[in-house]
Short mmCIF file of C-alpha atoms in Angstrom, two decimals:
data_model
loop_
_atom_site.label_atom_id
_atom_site.label_comp_id
_atom_site.label_asym_id
_atom_site.label_seq_id
_atom_site.Cartn_x
_atom_site.Cartn_y
_atom_site.Cartn_z
CA MET A 1 114.36 68.18 91.51
CA THR A 2 110.88 69.67 92.14
CA SER A 3 109.79 73.04 93.85
CA ILE A 4 108.26 73.10 96.96
CA ASP A 5 105.01 74.80 97.12
CA PRO A 6 106.21 78.22 98.59
CA ILE A 7 102.43 77.91 100.64
CA TYR A 8 102.96 75.04 102.15
CA PHE A 9 106.40 75.73 102.76
CA ASP A 10 105.02 78.51 104.86
CA HIS A 11 102.15 76.19 106.48
CA GLN A 12 105.07 73.99 107.24
CA ILE A 13 107.47 76.80 109.49
CA TYR A 14 104.23 77.44 111.11
CA ALA A 15 103.26 74.27 112.38
CA LEU A 16 106.92 73.72 112.99
CA TYR A 17 107.57 76.46 115.20
CA ARG A 18 104.26 76.55 116.88
CA ALA A 19 104.90 72.66 118.30
CA VAL A 20 108.32 74.21 119.46
CA TRP A 21 106.94 77.24 120.62
CA GLU A 22 103.88 75.12 122.80
CA ARG A 23 105.78 72.99 124.12
CA TRP A 24 109.03 75.23 125.20
CA GLY A 25 107.28 78.73 125.52
CA ASP A 26 110.03 81.56 125.20
CA GLU A 27 112.78 78.50 125.32
CA ALA A 28 111.67 78.18 121.65
CA TRP A 29 113.92 81.12 121.14
CA TYR A 30 117.11 78.70 121.16
CA VAL A 31 115.37 76.79 118.32
CA VAL A 32 115.48 80.30 116.09
CA TRP A 33 119.09 81.00 116.95
CA ARG A 34 120.44 78.14 116.65
CA SER A 35 118.56 77.29 113.20
CA GLY A 36 120.17 79.88 111.61
CA GLU A 37 123.32 79.19 112.31
CA VAL A 38 123.16 75.25 111.65
CA LEU A 39 121.37 76.67 108.26
CA TYR A 40 124.20 79.31 107.95
CA ASP A 41 127.06 76.16 107.63
CA LEU A 42 124.61 74.37 105.14
CA ILE A 43 124.32 76.92 102.58
CA GLU A 44 127.46 79.22 103.18
CA PRO A 45 129.39 77.30 100.39
CA ASP A 46 126.20 78.36 97.57
CA LEU A 47 127.08 82.14 98.94
CA ASP A 48 129.93 82.91 97.13
CA LEU A 49 131.59 85.05 99.85
CA GLY A 50 134.90 86.61 98.45
CA PRO A 51 137.61 87.00 101.17
CA GLU A 52 137.90 90.88 100.84
CA ASP A 53 133.86 91.02 101.54
CA ASP A 54 132.87 93.05 104.29
CA PRO A 55 129.83 92.39 106.33
CA PHE A 56 127.68 94.53 103.87
CA THR A 57 128.59 92.81 101.34
CA ALA A 58 127.84 89.64 102.31
CA MET A 59 125.22 89.81 103.72
CA GLN A 60 123.71 91.66 100.21
CA ARG A 61 125.35 88.03 99.05
CA LEU A 62 123.13 85.85 101.43
CA GLY A 63 119.86 88.41 100.29
CA ASP A 64 121.13 87.51 96.32
CA TYR A 65 121.26 83.59 97.62
CA LEU A 66 118.10 84.18 99.51
CA ARG A 67 116.19 85.57 95.99
CA ARG A 68 117.57 82.62 93.98
CA VAL A 69 116.67 79.92 96.07
CA GLY A 70 112.75 82.00 96.25
CA TYR A 71 112.10 82.46 99.67
CA VAL A 72 112.42 86.41 99.04
CA ASP A 73 111.32 88.24 96.21
CA GLU A 74 113.57 91.18 97.62
CA ILE A 75 115.82 92.04 100.56
CA THR A 76 117.71 95.09 101.32
CA VAL A 77 120.19 96.22 103.76
CA ARG A 78 120.79 99.85 105.16
CA PRO A 79 123.88 101.09 107.36
CA ARG A 80 121.60 103.68 109.40
CA ASN A 81 125.18 105.02 111.63
CA GLU A 82 127.90 102.24 112.24
CA ALA A 83 125.74 100.30 115.07
CA GLU A 84 122.36 100.02 113.69
CA TRP A 85 121.50 99.05 110.29
CA ASP A 86 117.65 98.57 108.34
CA TYR A 87 117.24 95.13 106.72
CA GLU A 88 114.09 95.06 104.42
CA MET A 89 112.16 92.03 103.45
CA ARG A 90 109.34 91.64 100.79
CA ASP A 91 107.32 88.92 100.69
CA PRO A 92 109.13 86.26 102.39
CA VAL A 93 107.47 82.84 102.05
CA ILE A 94 107.19 82.49 105.78
CA LEU A 95 105.27 85.90 105.92
CA PRO A 96 101.89 84.85 106.80
CA GLY A 97 103.10 82.26 108.81
CA ALA A 98 104.90 84.93 111.10
CA LYS A 99 102.48 87.15 111.32
CA ARG A 100 100.08 84.44 112.61
CA LEU A 101 102.54 83.38 115.35
CA ILE A 102 103.23 86.95 116.46
CA ALA A 103 99.76 87.67 116.43
CA GLU A 104 99.31 84.33 118.71
CA GLY A 105 102.53 85.36 121.11
CA ALA A 106 104.71 82.59 119.73
CA VAL A 107 107.99 82.70 118.24
CA PRO A 108 108.56 83.29 114.85
CA ALA A 109 110.71 81.53 113.23
CA HIS A 110 113.26 84.67 111.42
CA ILE A 111 114.78 82.73 108.75
CA SER A 112 116.72 84.96 107.04
CA THR A 113 117.12 87.35 110.24
CA THR A 114 119.09 84.23 111.83
CA LEU A 115 120.72 83.26 108.42
CA MET A 116 122.36 87.14 108.41
CA PHE A 117 122.78 86.98 112.38
CA ALA A 118 124.65 83.44 112.24
CA LEU A 119 127.12 85.17 109.22
CA LEU A 120 128.08 88.34 111.05
CA LYS A 121 128.84 85.91 113.57
CA LYS A 122 130.91 83.53 112.40
CA ARG A 123 132.51 85.16 109.24
CA PHE A 124 132.94 88.96 110.88
CA GLY A 125 132.63 88.05 114.84
CA LEU A 126 129.81 90.69 115.31
CA SER A 127 126.79 90.42 117.49
CA ALA A 128 123.57 91.58 116.44
CA GLU A 129 120.58 92.10 118.24
CA MET A 130 116.71 93.45 116.67
CA VAL A 131 115.73 96.30 118.20
CA GLY A 132 112.19 96.39 119.04
CA GLN A 133 109.46 94.69 116.81
CA PRO A 134 109.43 94.63 112.69
CA ASP A 135 107.40 96.16 110.89
CA ILE A 136 105.15 94.39 109.06
CA ARG A 137 102.98 96.14 106.34
CA PRO A 138 99.88 95.39 104.43
CA ASP A 139 102.33 95.55 100.83
CA GLY A 140 104.37 92.43 101.92
CA LEU A 141 106.70 94.68 103.32
CA ALA A 142 108.65 93.59 106.38
CA ILE A 143 111.45 96.13 107.92
CA GLU A 144 113.78 95.13 111.54
CA ARG A 145 116.14 97.55 112.76
CA TRP A 146 119.28 95.54 113.66
CA ARG A 147 122.40 97.07 116.96
CA LEU A 148 125.18 95.51 115.44
CA ALA A 149 128.27 95.16 117.86
CA SER A 150 131.87 93.44 118.12
CA GLY A 151 131.68 90.22 119.73
CA GLU A 152 132.94 90.77 122.81
CA ASP A 153 129.73 93.13 123.83
#
């Protein structure tokens, strides 16, 4: 199988999420979060998750997978405290399109974030939410802060 050009992939994701946002506005967030759950179900067998993995280890394994498939150059998940974590990505392939969608006021894809949130929900019964807006830096680093809670919260 041939590999896909990252610039084309970014354009395709931008076009898809732009079209969804144009049609449904903020209801497009449903597509963002649901697509992460669907994609997680598809790739979960490839993540090499162990029965003893805790949330941190499982997210590291998902990050390793995303690097392996060429989605991102680096991913780091860092607990700040029991309830808040920092999530850092360097050069995710969808970053140019995501920045453009954000600048346009549209709903960005958040592909890796939605995968991480789906993993936390489906495997550990945890919910997660982003705190504030992502910090997207000129050097290709994108940083998000997450708040985690048990699924009942």
